[in-house]
Structure formats: C-alpha cells, structure tokens
Tab-separated table of C-alpha atoms and ligand atoms in Angstrom:
chain	number	residue	atom	x	y	z
A	21	MET	CA	83.938	96.424	89.503
A	22	SER	CA	87.104	94.306	89.281
A	23	VAL	CA	86.866	90.526	89.202
A	24	ALA	CA	89.145	87.610	90.047
A	25	GLN	CA	89.241	84.559	87.796
A	26	LEU	CA	89.401	81.024	89.046
A	27	THR	CA	90.123	78.073	86.784
A	28	PHE	CA	89.325	74.571	87.979
A	29	GLU	CA	89.179	71.423	85.878
A	30	GLY	CA	89.172	73.442	82.681
A	31	LYS	CA	86.326	75.751	83.687
A	32	THR	CA	86.985	79.431	84.429
A	33	ILE	CA	84.641	81.480	86.574
A	34	GLU	CA	84.729	85.147	87.508
A	35	LEU	CA	84.330	86.226	91.115
A	36	PRO	CA	83.611	89.839	92.031
A	37	VAL	CA	86.114	91.730	94.161
A	38	ILE	CA	84.632	93.786	96.994
A	39	VAL	CA	86.515	96.950	97.985
A	40	GLY	CA	86.167	98.579	101.410
A	41	THR	CA	86.422	102.271	102.283
A	42	GLU	CA	90.095	101.803	103.204
A	43	ASN	CA	90.757	100.036	99.890
A	44	GLU	CA	90.915	96.554	101.410
A	45	LYS	CA	89.927	93.960	98.826
A	46	ALA	CA	88.113	90.641	99.146
A	47	ILE	CA	87.077	88.038	96.578
A	48	ASP	CA	83.359	87.378	96.948
A	49	ILE	CA	83.076	83.603	96.718
A	50	SER	CA	79.368	83.323	97.494
A	51	THR	CA	78.723	81.675	94.083
A	52	LEU	CA	81.803	79.428	94.216
A	53	ARG	CA	80.195	76.191	95.411
A	54	ASP	CA	77.254	76.429	93.062
A	55	ALA	CA	79.523	77.162	90.104
A	56	THR	CA	82.333	74.666	90.798
A	57	GLY	CA	81.360	72.346	93.680
A	58	LEU	CA	84.345	73.704	95.601
A	59	VAL	CA	84.438	75.209	99.057
A	60	THR	CA	87.422	77.089	100.492
A	61	MET	CA	89.606	75.951	103.393
A	62	ASP	CA	91.178	78.555	105.663
A	63	LEU	CA	92.028	77.190	109.099
A	64	GLY	CA	91.789	79.862	111.775
A	65	TYR	CA	90.159	82.136	109.154
A	66	LYS	CA	93.516	83.765	108.474
A	67	ASN	CA	92.398	84.911	104.994
A	68	THR	CA	88.669	85.007	105.465
A	69	GLY	CA	86.632	88.178	105.566
A	70	ALA	CA	83.671	87.017	107.623
A	71	THR	CA	81.569	90.144	107.165
A	72	LYS	CA	81.432	93.755	105.999
A	73	SER	CA	81.647	96.018	109.028
A	74	ALA	CA	81.688	99.778	109.598
A	75	VAL	CA	82.661	99.625	113.277
A	76	THR	CA	86.445	99.327	113.571
A	77	PHE	CA	89.318	99.578	111.120
A	78	LEU	CA	92.722	98.130	111.782
A	79	ASP	CA	95.788	97.851	109.612
A	80	GLY	CA	98.136	95.290	111.099
A	81	GLU	CA	101.067	96.189	108.854
A	82	LEU	CA	100.941	99.901	109.655
A	83	GLY	CA	99.807	99.497	113.272
A	84	ILE	CA	96.601	101.545	112.800
A	85	LEU	CA	93.447	101.159	114.901
A	86	ARG	CA	90.378	103.378	114.511
A	87	TYR	CA	86.895	103.169	116.002
A	88	ARG	CA	84.338	104.531	113.511
A	89	GLY	CA	87.201	106.405	111.828
A	90	TYR	CA	88.637	108.003	114.986
A	91	PRO	CA	92.266	107.055	115.790
A	92	ILE	CA	92.659	105.089	119.012
A	93	GLU	CA	95.412	107.473	120.151
A	94	GLU	CA	93.023	110.453	120.058
A	95	LEU	CA	90.187	108.608	121.744
A	96	ALA	CA	92.451	107.330	124.532
A	97	GLU	CA	93.782	110.839	125.062
A	98	LYS	CA	90.643	112.958	124.748
A	99	SER	CA	87.544	110.848	125.311
A	100	ASN	CA	86.011	108.756	128.062
A	101	PHE	CA	84.732	105.199	128.049
A	102	ILE	CA	81.032	106.015	127.901
A	103	GLU	CA	81.498	108.436	125.002
A	104	VAL	CA	83.485	105.758	123.150
A	105	ALA	CA	80.785	103.187	123.938
A	106	TYR	CA	78.187	105.494	122.368
A	107	LEU	CA	80.434	106.035	119.341
A	108	LEU	CA	80.912	102.318	118.773
A	109	ILE	CA	77.280	101.374	119.302
A	110	TYR	CA	75.551	104.238	117.457
A	111	GLY	CA	78.248	105.161	114.920
A	112	GLU	CA	78.842	108.843	115.782
A	113	LEU	CA	80.236	110.786	118.710
A	114	PRO	CA	77.300	111.958	120.850
A	115	THR	CA	76.226	115.570	121.193
A	116	LYS	CA	76.196	116.825	124.790
A	117	ALA	CA	72.434	116.132	125.000
A	118	GLN	CA	72.861	112.606	123.582
A	119	PHE	CA	75.702	111.899	125.978
A	120	ASP	CA	73.664	113.069	128.977
A	121	GLU	CA	70.671	111.004	127.905
A	122	PHE	CA	72.853	107.913	127.333
A	123	THR	CA	74.485	108.324	130.741
A	124	GLU	CA	71.073	108.722	132.418
A	125	GLN	CA	69.686	105.637	130.685
A	126	ILE	CA	72.631	103.590	131.887
A	127	LYS	CA	72.277	104.902	135.444
A	128	MET	CA	68.586	103.991	135.420
A	129	HIS	CA	69.492	100.308	135.019
A	130	THR	CA	72.476	99.809	137.307
A	131	LEU	CA	70.500	97.971	139.979
A	132	VAL	CA	70.417	94.201	139.552
A	133	ASN	CA	67.496	91.908	140.398
A	134	GLU	CA	68.050	90.499	143.903
A	135	ASP	CA	67.457	86.965	142.618
A	136	ILE	CA	70.653	87.246	140.560
A	137	LYS	CA	72.468	87.538	143.876
A	138	LYS	CA	71.177	84.050	144.687
A	139	ILE	CA	72.774	82.747	141.484
A	140	LEU	CA	76.007	84.395	142.592
A	141	ASP	CA	75.668	82.776	146.019
A	142	GLY	CA	75.583	79.346	144.384
A	143	PHE	CA	79.130	79.709	143.047
A	144	PRO	CA	82.094	78.550	145.123
A	145	ALA	CA	84.331	81.439	146.216
A	146	THR	CA	87.119	79.889	144.110
A	147	ALA	CA	85.122	80.161	140.858
A	148	HIS	CA	86.971	81.989	138.091
A	149	PRO	CA	85.241	85.369	137.719
A	150	MET	CA	84.979	84.924	133.924
A	151	GLY	CA	82.731	81.904	134.448
A	152	VAL	CA	80.685	83.838	136.985
A	153	LEU	CA	80.400	86.826	134.650
A	154	SER	CA	79.264	84.858	131.604
A	155	SER	CA	76.677	83.027	133.737
A	156	LEU	CA	75.279	86.222	135.257
A	157	VAL	CA	75.075	87.903	131.846
A	158	CYS	CA	73.281	84.866	130.397
A	159	SER	CA	70.885	84.840	133.359
A	160	LEU	CA	69.554	88.212	132.133
A	161	THR	CA	67.645	86.296	129.427
A	162	ALA	CA	65.524	84.859	132.245
A	163	PHE	CA	64.914	88.200	133.942
A	164	TYR	CA	64.153	90.051	130.699
A	165	PRO	CA	62.439	87.394	128.527
A	166	GLU	CA	61.403	90.002	125.949
A	167	SER	CA	65.065	90.077	124.934
A	168	VAL	CA	64.478	86.562	123.574
A	169	GLU	CA	60.805	86.670	122.657
A	170	ASN	CA	60.304	90.188	121.316
A	171	PRO	CA	63.557	91.743	120.137
A	172	THR	CA	62.123	94.963	118.680
A	173	PRO	CA	64.568	97.845	118.092
A	174	ASP	CA	63.283	99.561	121.261
A	175	ASN	CA	63.717	96.412	123.321
A	176	ILE	CA	67.186	95.855	121.908
A	177	ASN	CA	68.131	99.391	122.886
A	178	LEU	CA	66.759	98.813	126.381
A	179	ASN	CA	68.822	95.634	126.638
A	180	ILE	CA	71.912	97.571	125.561
A	181	PHE	CA	71.394	100.050	128.425
A	182	ARG	CA	70.782	97.225	130.868
A	183	LEU	CA	73.860	95.335	129.825
A	184	LEU	CA	76.162	98.354	129.992
A	185	ALA	CA	74.638	99.299	133.351
A	186	LYS	CA	74.758	95.893	135.012
A	187	MET	CA	78.113	94.653	133.775
A	188	PRO	CA	80.159	96.702	136.311
A	189	THR	CA	77.823	95.423	139.030
A	190	PHE	CA	78.410	91.822	137.948
A	191	VAL	CA	82.177	92.318	137.781
A	192	GLY	CA	82.241	93.932	141.232
A	193	TRP	CA	80.060	91.165	142.634
A	194	ALA	CA	82.220	88.405	141.129
A	195	TYR	CA	85.218	89.975	142.868
A	196	LYS	CA	83.441	90.441	146.193
A	197	LYS	CA	82.303	86.839	146.056
A	198	SER	CA	85.893	85.634	145.588
A	199	MET	CA	86.976	87.764	148.568
A	200	GLY	CA	84.158	86.626	150.825
A	201	HIS	CA	83.066	90.278	151.216
A	202	PRO	CA	79.504	91.592	151.091
A	203	VAL	CA	78.590	92.901	147.644
A	204	ASN	CA	78.144	96.616	147.056
A	205	TYR	CA	75.173	98.211	145.361
A	206	PRO	CA	75.702	100.660	142.503
A	207	MET	CA	76.013	104.328	143.418
A	208	ASN	CA	74.424	106.545	140.777
A	209	ARG	CA	76.038	109.767	141.977
A	210	TYR	CA	79.252	108.349	140.514
A	211	ASP	CA	80.180	108.201	136.853
A	212	TYR	CA	80.659	104.830	135.158
A	213	CYS	CA	84.268	104.208	136.178
A	214	GLN	CA	83.877	105.680	139.673
A	215	ASN	CA	80.861	103.467	140.243
A	216	PHE	CA	82.788	100.430	139.063
A	217	LEU	CA	85.642	101.165	141.490
A	218	HIS	CA	83.094	101.657	144.258
A	219	MET	CA	81.593	98.238	143.614
A	220	MET	CA	85.025	96.634	143.498
A	221	PHE	CA	86.720	98.286	146.434
A	222	ALA	CA	84.261	99.976	148.818
A	223	LEU	CA	83.923	98.222	152.186
A	224	PRO	CA	81.065	98.660	154.643
A	225	VAL	CA	83.544	99.598	157.383
A	226	GLU	CA	85.246	102.507	155.599
A	227	ASP	CA	84.492	105.589	153.505
A	228	PHE	CA	85.343	105.188	149.846
A	229	HIS	CA	86.551	107.942	147.519
A	230	PRO	CA	87.445	106.933	143.961
A	231	ASP	CA	90.964	108.145	143.205
A	232	PRO	CA	90.895	110.432	140.092
A	233	ILE	CA	94.224	108.971	138.899
A	234	VAL	CA	92.726	105.477	139.000
A	235	VAL	CA	89.524	106.695	137.309
A	236	ASP	CA	91.551	108.260	134.460
A	237	ALA	CA	93.692	105.159	134.045
A	238	LEU	CA	90.622	102.948	133.994
A	239	ASN	CA	88.904	105.077	131.335
A	240	LYS	CA	92.001	104.799	129.174
A	241	LEU	CA	92.324	101.020	129.568
A	242	LEU	CA	88.641	100.414	128.870
A	243	ILE	CA	88.774	102.613	125.749
A	244	LEU	CA	91.816	100.727	124.455
A	245	HIS	CA	89.990	97.418	124.841
A	246	ALA	CA	86.602	98.597	123.555
A	247	ASP	CA	86.680	96.932	120.129
A	248	HIS	CA	89.048	95.109	117.820
A	249	GLU	CA	86.978	94.109	114.781
A	250	GLN	CA	86.528	90.413	113.924
A	251	ASN	CA	88.614	88.783	116.680
A	252	CYS	CA	87.684	85.451	118.265
A	253	SER	CA	85.168	86.802	120.804
A	254	ALA	CA	83.563	89.358	118.448
A	255	SER	CA	83.224	86.657	115.805
A	256	THR	CA	81.662	84.412	118.454
A	257	VAL	CA	79.173	87.133	119.379
A	258	ARG	CA	78.283	87.574	115.702
A	259	MET	CA	78.094	83.837	115.036
A	260	VAL	CA	75.765	83.243	117.984
A	261	GLY	CA	73.786	86.371	117.078
A	262	SER	CA	73.379	85.116	113.509
A	263	SER	CA	71.082	82.367	114.802
A	264	LYS	CA	68.924	85.239	116.169
A	265	ALA	CA	69.972	84.361	119.711
A	266	SER	CA	69.424	87.244	122.124
A	267	LEU	CA	71.929	89.992	122.851
A	268	TYR	CA	72.524	88.593	126.352
A	269	SER	CA	73.219	85.035	125.232
A	270	SER	CA	75.467	86.236	122.397
A	271	ILE	CA	77.520	88.442	124.730
A	272	SER	CA	77.724	85.648	127.287
A	273	ALA	CA	79.220	83.425	124.558
A	274	GLY	CA	81.675	86.214	123.690
A	275	ILE	CA	82.815	86.367	127.323
A	276	ASN	CA	83.593	82.648	127.217
A	277	ALA	CA	85.550	83.026	123.975
A	278	LEU	CA	87.556	85.892	125.480
A	279	TRP	CA	88.484	83.766	128.489
A	280	GLY	CA	90.946	81.571	126.546
A	281	PRO	CA	94.671	82.169	127.185
A	282	LEU	CA	95.359	82.858	123.504
A	283	HIS	CA	92.777	85.675	123.560
A	284	GLY	CA	91.812	87.857	126.555
A	285	GLY	CA	93.115	85.331	129.077
A	286	ALA	CA	96.634	86.311	128.017
A	287	ASN	CA	96.711	89.371	130.316
A	288	GLN	CA	96.470	87.138	133.386
A	289	GLU	CA	99.095	84.780	131.946
A	290	VAL	CA	101.508	87.663	131.274
A	291	ILE	CA	101.587	88.668	134.925
A	292	GLU	CA	101.905	85.052	136.035
A	293	MET	CA	104.826	84.673	133.617
A	294	LEU	CA	106.525	87.886	134.783
A	295	ASP	CA	106.037	86.899	138.418
A	296	GLU	CA	107.526	83.481	137.759
A	297	ILE	CA	110.569	85.093	136.105
A	298	ARG	CA	110.956	87.409	139.111
A	299	LEU	CA	110.463	84.758	141.792
A	300	MET	CA	112.747	82.218	140.107
A	301	GLY	CA	115.319	84.912	139.287
A	302	ILE	CA	115.342	83.857	135.610
A	303	ASP	CA	117.332	86.032	133.207
A	304	PRO	CA	114.946	87.382	130.500
A	305	LYS	CA	117.347	86.108	127.816
A	306	ASP	CA	117.185	82.572	129.295
A	307	TYR	CA	113.400	82.770	129.340
A	308	LEU	CA	113.447	83.706	125.673
A	309	GLU	CA	115.545	80.620	124.943
A	310	LYS	CA	112.749	78.510	126.461
A	311	VAL	CA	110.285	80.355	124.243
A	312	LYS	CA	112.429	79.723	121.177
A	313	ARG	CA	112.618	76.019	122.039
A	314	LYS	CA	108.796	76.258	121.999
A	315	GLU	CA	108.530	75.016	125.591
A	316	VAL	CA	106.415	78.083	126.411
A	317	ARG	CA	104.910	81.015	124.518
A	318	LEU	CA	105.928	84.541	125.345
A	319	MET	CA	102.542	85.676	126.584
A	320	GLY	CA	101.538	89.196	125.550
A	321	PHE	CA	103.543	88.886	122.358
A	322	GLY	CA	102.358	88.266	118.824
A	323	HIS	CA	99.066	88.968	117.161
A	324	ARG	CA	97.071	87.455	114.343
A	325	VAL	CA	96.663	90.804	112.618
A	326	TYR	CA	99.434	93.102	113.902
A	327	LYS	CA	102.732	92.333	112.237
A	328	ASN	CA	104.070	95.581	113.633
A	329	PHE	CA	103.619	97.335	116.995
A	330	ASP	CA	100.116	96.994	118.393
A	331	PRO	CA	99.150	100.681	118.753
A	332	ARG	CA	97.338	99.857	122.000
A	333	ALA	CA	100.517	98.369	123.475
A	334	LYS	CA	102.423	101.572	122.633
A	335	ILE	CA	99.841	103.715	124.475
A	336	ILE	CA	99.686	101.348	127.450
A	337	LYS	CA	103.447	101.141	127.818
A	338	LYS	CA	103.669	104.946	127.922
A	339	ALA	CA	100.757	105.146	130.355
A	340	CYS	CA	102.297	102.448	132.528
A	341	ASP	CA	105.322	104.539	133.553
A	342	LYS	CA	103.132	107.577	134.211
A	343	ILE	CA	100.413	105.821	136.196
A	344	LEU	CA	102.808	103.824	138.353
A	345	SER	CA	104.752	106.967	139.211
A	346	GLN	CA	101.539	108.946	139.902
A	347	LEU	CA	100.367	106.184	142.225
A	348	GLY	CA	103.798	105.829	143.805
A	349	VAL	CA	103.962	102.154	142.835
A	350	ASN	CA	107.319	100.565	142.189
A	351	ASP	CA	106.609	97.186	140.629
A	352	PRO	CA	109.737	95.169	139.786
A	353	ILE	CA	107.909	93.238	137.067
A	354	LEU	CA	107.719	96.427	134.951
A	355	GLU	CA	111.496	96.317	134.555
A	356	ILE	CA	111.343	92.589	133.779
A	357	ALA	CA	108.719	93.263	131.098
A	358	LYS	CA	110.837	96.011	129.552
A	359	GLY	CA	113.898	93.737	129.595
A	360	LEU	CA	111.972	90.920	127.913
A	361	GLU	CA	110.582	93.276	125.286
A	362	GLU	CA	113.997	94.722	124.505
A	363	ALA	CA	115.592	91.289	124.223
A	364	ALA	CA	112.755	89.926	122.076
A	365	LEU	CA	112.709	92.851	119.677
A	366	THR	CA	116.375	92.310	118.830
A	367	ASP	CA	116.130	88.523	118.551
A	368	GLU	CA	115.921	86.878	115.140
A	369	TYR	CA	113.161	84.451	116.273
A	370	PHE	CA	110.802	87.336	117.066
A	371	ILE	CA	111.967	89.592	114.230
A	372	SER	CA	111.465	86.965	111.542
A	373	ARG	CA	107.996	86.086	112.843
A	374	LYS	CA	107.049	89.758	113.292
A	375	LEU	CA	106.189	89.240	116.960
A	376	TYR	CA	105.680	92.475	118.902
A	377	PRO	CA	104.128	93.217	122.305
A	378	ASN	CA	100.338	93.195	122.130
A	379	VAL	CA	97.729	94.975	124.261
A	380	ASP	CA	98.115	92.413	127.044
A	381	PHE	CA	101.836	92.784	127.608
A	382	TYR	CA	101.691	95.896	129.785
A	383	SER	CA	97.987	96.186	130.681
A	384	GLY	CA	98.251	93.761	133.612
A	385	ILE	CA	100.997	95.856	135.201
A	386	ILE	CA	98.624	98.825	135.281
A	387	TYR	CA	95.713	96.731	136.535
A	388	ARG	CA	97.946	95.441	139.301
A	389	ALA	CA	98.962	98.996	140.232
A	390	LEU	CA	95.245	99.906	140.382
A	391	GLY	CA	94.762	97.148	142.969
A	392	ILE	CA	92.978	94.734	140.643
A	393	PRO	CA	93.913	91.119	141.346
A	394	THR	CA	95.386	88.956	138.594
A	395	ASN	CA	92.410	86.635	138.177
A	396	MET	CA	90.238	89.695	137.441
A	397	PHE	CA	92.330	90.934	134.504
A	398	THR	CA	90.393	89.096	131.817
A	399	VAL	CA	87.172	90.313	133.398
A	400	MET	CA	88.503	93.861	133.016
A	401	PHE	CA	89.108	93.111	129.339
A	402	ALA	CA	85.484	91.927	129.073
A	403	LEU	CA	84.197	95.092	130.750
A	404	GLY	CA	86.110	97.164	128.207
A	405	ARG	CA	85.136	95.004	125.226
A	406	LEU	CA	81.404	95.101	125.994
A	407	PRO	CA	80.559	98.128	123.774
A	408	GLY	CA	82.462	96.549	120.878
A	409	TRP	CA	80.581	93.279	121.209
A	410	ILE	CA	77.300	95.188	121.404
A	411	ALA	CA	78.196	97.234	118.305
A	412	GLN	CA	79.172	94.075	116.387
A	413	TRP	CA	75.989	92.264	117.449
A	414	LYS	CA	73.784	95.282	116.609
A	415	GLU	CA	75.368	95.664	113.174
A	416	LEU	CA	74.878	91.968	112.459
A	417	ASN	CA	71.324	92.023	113.777
A	418	ALA	CA	70.378	94.945	111.535
A	419	SER	CA	71.933	93.288	108.473
A	420	LYS	CA	70.497	90.658	106.170
A	421	GLU	CA	73.424	88.317	106.771
A	422	PRO	CA	72.356	84.664	106.884
A	423	ILE	CA	73.022	82.369	109.826
A	424	GLY	CA	76.745	81.549	110.146
A	425	ARG	CA	77.239	77.975	109.079
A	426	PRO	CA	80.635	77.021	107.631
A	427	ARG	CA	81.261	73.952	105.487
A	428	GLN	CA	83.910	71.302	106.100
A	429	ILE	CA	85.967	68.756	104.216
A	430	TYR	CA	85.045	65.445	105.770
A	431	THR	CA	88.042	63.195	106.567
A	432	GLY	CA	86.352	60.443	108.597
A	433	ALA	CA	85.370	56.865	107.769
A	434	THR	CA	83.380	56.300	104.597
A	435	ALA	CA	80.050	54.407	104.715
A	436	ARG	CA	80.219	51.110	106.614
A	437	ASP	CA	77.770	48.647	108.111
A	438	PHE	CA	76.773	48.740	111.763
A	439	VAL	CA	78.208	45.902	113.864
A	440	SER	CA	76.221	44.922	116.948
A	441	ILE	CA	77.986	45.254	120.324
A	442	THR	CA	78.295	41.492	120.869
A	443	GLU	CA	80.222	41.122	117.638
A	444	ARG	CA	82.719	43.962	118.089
B	148	CMC	N1	105.660	83.344	121.691
B	148	CMC	C1	106.455	82.559	120.941
B	148	CMC	N2	106.221	82.252	119.677
B	148	CMC	C2	105.123	82.768	119.114
B	148	CMC	C3	104.249	83.606	119.819
B	148	CMC	C4	104.544	83.895	121.157
B	148	CMC	N3	103.768	84.684	121.878
B	148	CMC	N4	103.224	83.964	119.018
B	148	CMC	C5	103.450	83.357	117.842
B	148	CMC	N5	104.604	82.634	117.904
B	148	CMC	C6	105.236	81.889	116.823
B	148	CMC	C7	104.546	80.545	116.612
B	148	CMC	O1	105.140	79.541	117.399
B	148	CMC	C8	104.753	80.350	115.137
B	148	CMC	O2	106.068	79.950	114.940
B	148	CMC	P1	106.445	78.839	113.798
B	148	CMC	O3	106.186	79.538	112.501
B	148	CMC	O4	107.865	78.505	114.054
B	148	CMC	O5	105.527	77.677	114.029
B	148	CMC	C9	104.639	81.754	114.551
B	148	CMC	O6	105.037	82.638	115.614
B	148	CMC	C10	103.236	82.136	114.110
B	148	CMC	O7	102.371	81.902	115.205
B	148	CMC	P2	100.852	81.500	115.061
B	148	CMC	O8	100.442	80.810	116.318
B	148	CMC	O9	100.638	80.796	113.751
B	148	CMC	O10	100.197	82.910	114.929
B	148	CMC	P3	98.678	83.214	115.132
B	148	CMC	O11	98.362	84.399	114.322
B	148	CMC	O12	97.854	81.993	114.891
B	148	CMC	O13	98.587	83.518	116.700
B	148	CMC	C11	98.437	84.588	118.780
B	148	CMC	C12	98.385	84.759	117.256
B	148	CMC	C13	98.035	85.891	119.439
B	148	CMC	C14	97.439	83.497	119.201
B	148	CMC	C15	99.873	84.189	119.171
B	148	CMC	O14	100.790	85.194	118.782
B	148	CMC	C16	100.002	83.893	120.662
B	148	CMC	O15	99.715	82.777	121.104
B	148	CMC	N6	100.432	84.910	121.497
B	148	CMC	C17	100.521	84.713	122.923
B	148	CMC	C18	99.158	84.865	123.542
B	148	CMC	C19	98.727	86.319	123.576
B	148	CMC	O16	99.469	87.197	123.963
B	148	CMC	N7	97.452	86.541	123.183
B	148	CMC	C20	96.859	87.869	123.231
B	148	CMC	C21	96.567	88.398	121.840
B	148	CMC	S1	96.186	90.165	121.856
B	148	CMC	C22	94.740	90.262	122.788
B	148	CMC	C23	93.578	89.726	122.072
B	148	CMC	O17	93.062	90.389	121.164
B	148	CMC	O18	93.137	88.631	122.436
C-alpha cells in the first residue's frame, strides 16, 4: 500500500493512499486530526472523496460515464429505464425472470393512498411541482411507518418498490394539479414510461394512446439521468441517510437539493434563457458577452467534474435532432442552442475554463417537444434520478459508514460576556 507523508510543525505522519478499481487515488485522512490536531478545508468538496462507491464511475477529463461498469452510451441505446434501475439498485443486469419479477413488484404498488390526494389538494395550483413532489414523497413515511420504525432488508426492498411505483403517480398528479385537471390513476397494463405518460396526459374526455416515439425518448432521457455518483443531491441523500433517516425522507431531501438552479433546476433555466434570447431577438454572441461580464451564467454549461464534453449531453444533442424530426416539431430554440454552443466552444472564456454543454443544455428541448411544460423539467430529472438515489442510499445503508458530520474552522466572535438587553 502506498502512503502520503504530511509534515506539520516538525512532525511527519504517514497517511495511507486508497486506490479504486479505476486507479483513482485518495489520501485517507481519518487519523489526521488525532495525529496532528488538523482538519482539512475543501469548500464545495472539490477535492474530497466522501465515500467509496461501486455504483457509478465517471471520468470528467475523458468524458466517461458508466453505471456499474456499463457505458452510458450502450445503456441509452440498448436498455430501458426499469432495467437500468434494477442494475443501479442491485448491481447487476437482471435475468429475464428477475426483470419480470421486478416489473410486477413495481406494478403492484402503483396505486397511491387516497389520503395523499388530500395532501395534494392542500397545495395551491401555482405550487412548484418540485415542492409538491418532495412533500408527497416525504408523506410516505406517515403511510408506511415501518420504513422509519423497522427498516429490515425486506422492508427496505418493499419501500424501494413503492417509491419507484408511486413516483410517476406523484409527478403526474403534481402536473394535473397545476393544470386544474382531475388526476389520473395508474394503468398497470402499461409499462413504466407508458403509464407515466398516461398519468401526465390522459384526459377523461378522450382516449389516450402513448406514442412509441415519446416512450422511447423518455426511456432514453430517464436512463441518462439515472445516476451521477456523488453530486449535490446524491450526497444529500447519503448524508440524510447516514443519520439512519428513512429511505423516503432521504429521497425527499435529495429532491429538494436537486431543485436548485445550479443542479437539476438548470434544465428549466436553460429553456427560459433560450426563450428570452428568442423573444428579445438577442444575438447569441451578445448573450455570451453578458455571460463573460458575469451578469448571467450560461445555463446548461459547465460542470464540477466534466472538464470535457459531458457524454450525456453528446447523446442528448444527437437524440434531439432525431426526436424533433420524428415528432415533426420545429422548435426555433434548438437552432439558438446550437448557435450558443458553437460560439461558446470557440470563445477563450469558455475554452480556458473548460466549460462544455452539460446534460441540461439540450434535455429541455426534448422535454418541450414531448409536451412537458418547462416547470416540470426538474421533476423529470428527479423521476430519472430516483434509481440512482435509491442505489446510493442502499449502498450507504448497508455500509458501516458513520453519520456524516463535517468539522469547521470557527471564524466568529471569541468568548465574551452576556450584556442584558437594557444595556445594549
Ligand atoms: N457560465 C459562465 N461561467 C461559468 C459557468 C457558466 N455556466 N460555469 C462556470 N463558470 C465560470 C465561473 O464563473 C468561474 O469563473 P472564474 O474562474 O472567472 O471565477 C469558473 O467558470 C469556474 O466556475 P465554478 O462556479 O467555480 O465551477 P463549479 O465547479 O463550482 O460549478 C456548475 C459547476 C455546474 C455549478 C457551474 O458550471 C454552473 O453554474 N453552471 C450553470 C448551471 C448548470 O448548468 N448546472 C447544471 C449542472 S449539470 C446537471 C447536474 O448534475 O446538476
């Protein structure tokens, strides 16, 4: 085993170096504070390995993303969302029998307790669907208290089925609520994506037939979003889970973390930005000047880990042209997006900072072509990310990792005497 040496105030200590299966290396500093009194400082965790994980591998320099060893390109091309969910959660691709059983278990739990509809009713129609979704997911702790009180492996597995099964129902209901339409009930003759589209778009006054082009596109998008190792929301899920909080409450926290515009909320912001450029007739180059003056960020660009093309963005961009032409959609913002990308990729500001399009840059254009409204984009991200969060939570839960509890360097006032209110 190789070691790193650290010298501080004349004392040298050796710290073991951990090596992963892809030859990534980390200095194990678990003895650092005891040996030296020091802690480390790494704002935004840019250099911190928070855990050992066997779920997802990504190499930001080479633009590689693999779930359980399988390249994202192959999964997006050859698999479907439920198969990928199984792979992420249980570690291997399912056999046909395992796949059928998994699908059946999910179907068995699609129906949602009618009292959850009352919670939904309490929201104003203008509520952001991410807030609605995280609340409904958290409410499952009340309907299935054993998830909190008796988290045996069997119960955890049952909660995994329930969560996968009910999430499309919640997403569909959040949308129906915002539209003022009656909610739909799940339809178990459909597969996962068909059922989701049914709950989103079926109306009581018309027949509904899920379009196979839309179903294929949806499978692809959900697969591409299914996991991304220790990002902000996955780390949130693991952090909350490390206190032994239930699966439902941990995932609900992850949904809230994803909501932020620097994370999953970026897909909504990209479309709003492209629409603004279109409506105001702004030249993409002029918009980039605003970005370079740091008045705005180019949403859908840049990534903490990818310093090269995000492989998901490459797949989505290719799919975008195909899906829009299959659906006969001619969306002018696609051309604006391509123009912005081209201009950015040849501009020194973006080149020197290694800023490339990320997964969110083109995904919203496809969602829009599928008829999904802008304020639902981040919810779509959450639907796709669910298996990844579950896999991360399950891995953490099965490990002996202690509760997450970082240290700090205190910079506030030093000890002082209390002054009563009349004397201040
Ligand atoms: N537009 C303009 N400048 C940018 C951008 C951007 N999108 N992203 C980074 N920069 C600049 C930033 O201003 C900084 O410049 P300087 O060195 O002059 O101060 C430099 O690049 C490094 O940026 P950073 O904020 O330190 O990088 P980070 O790793 O902390 O941030 C990020 C990563 C994704 C938060 C950031 O690139 C960003 O805000 N992008 C736009 C939002 C977005 O698209 N988010 C979706 C991420 S992918 C989906 C997901 O997994 O959530």
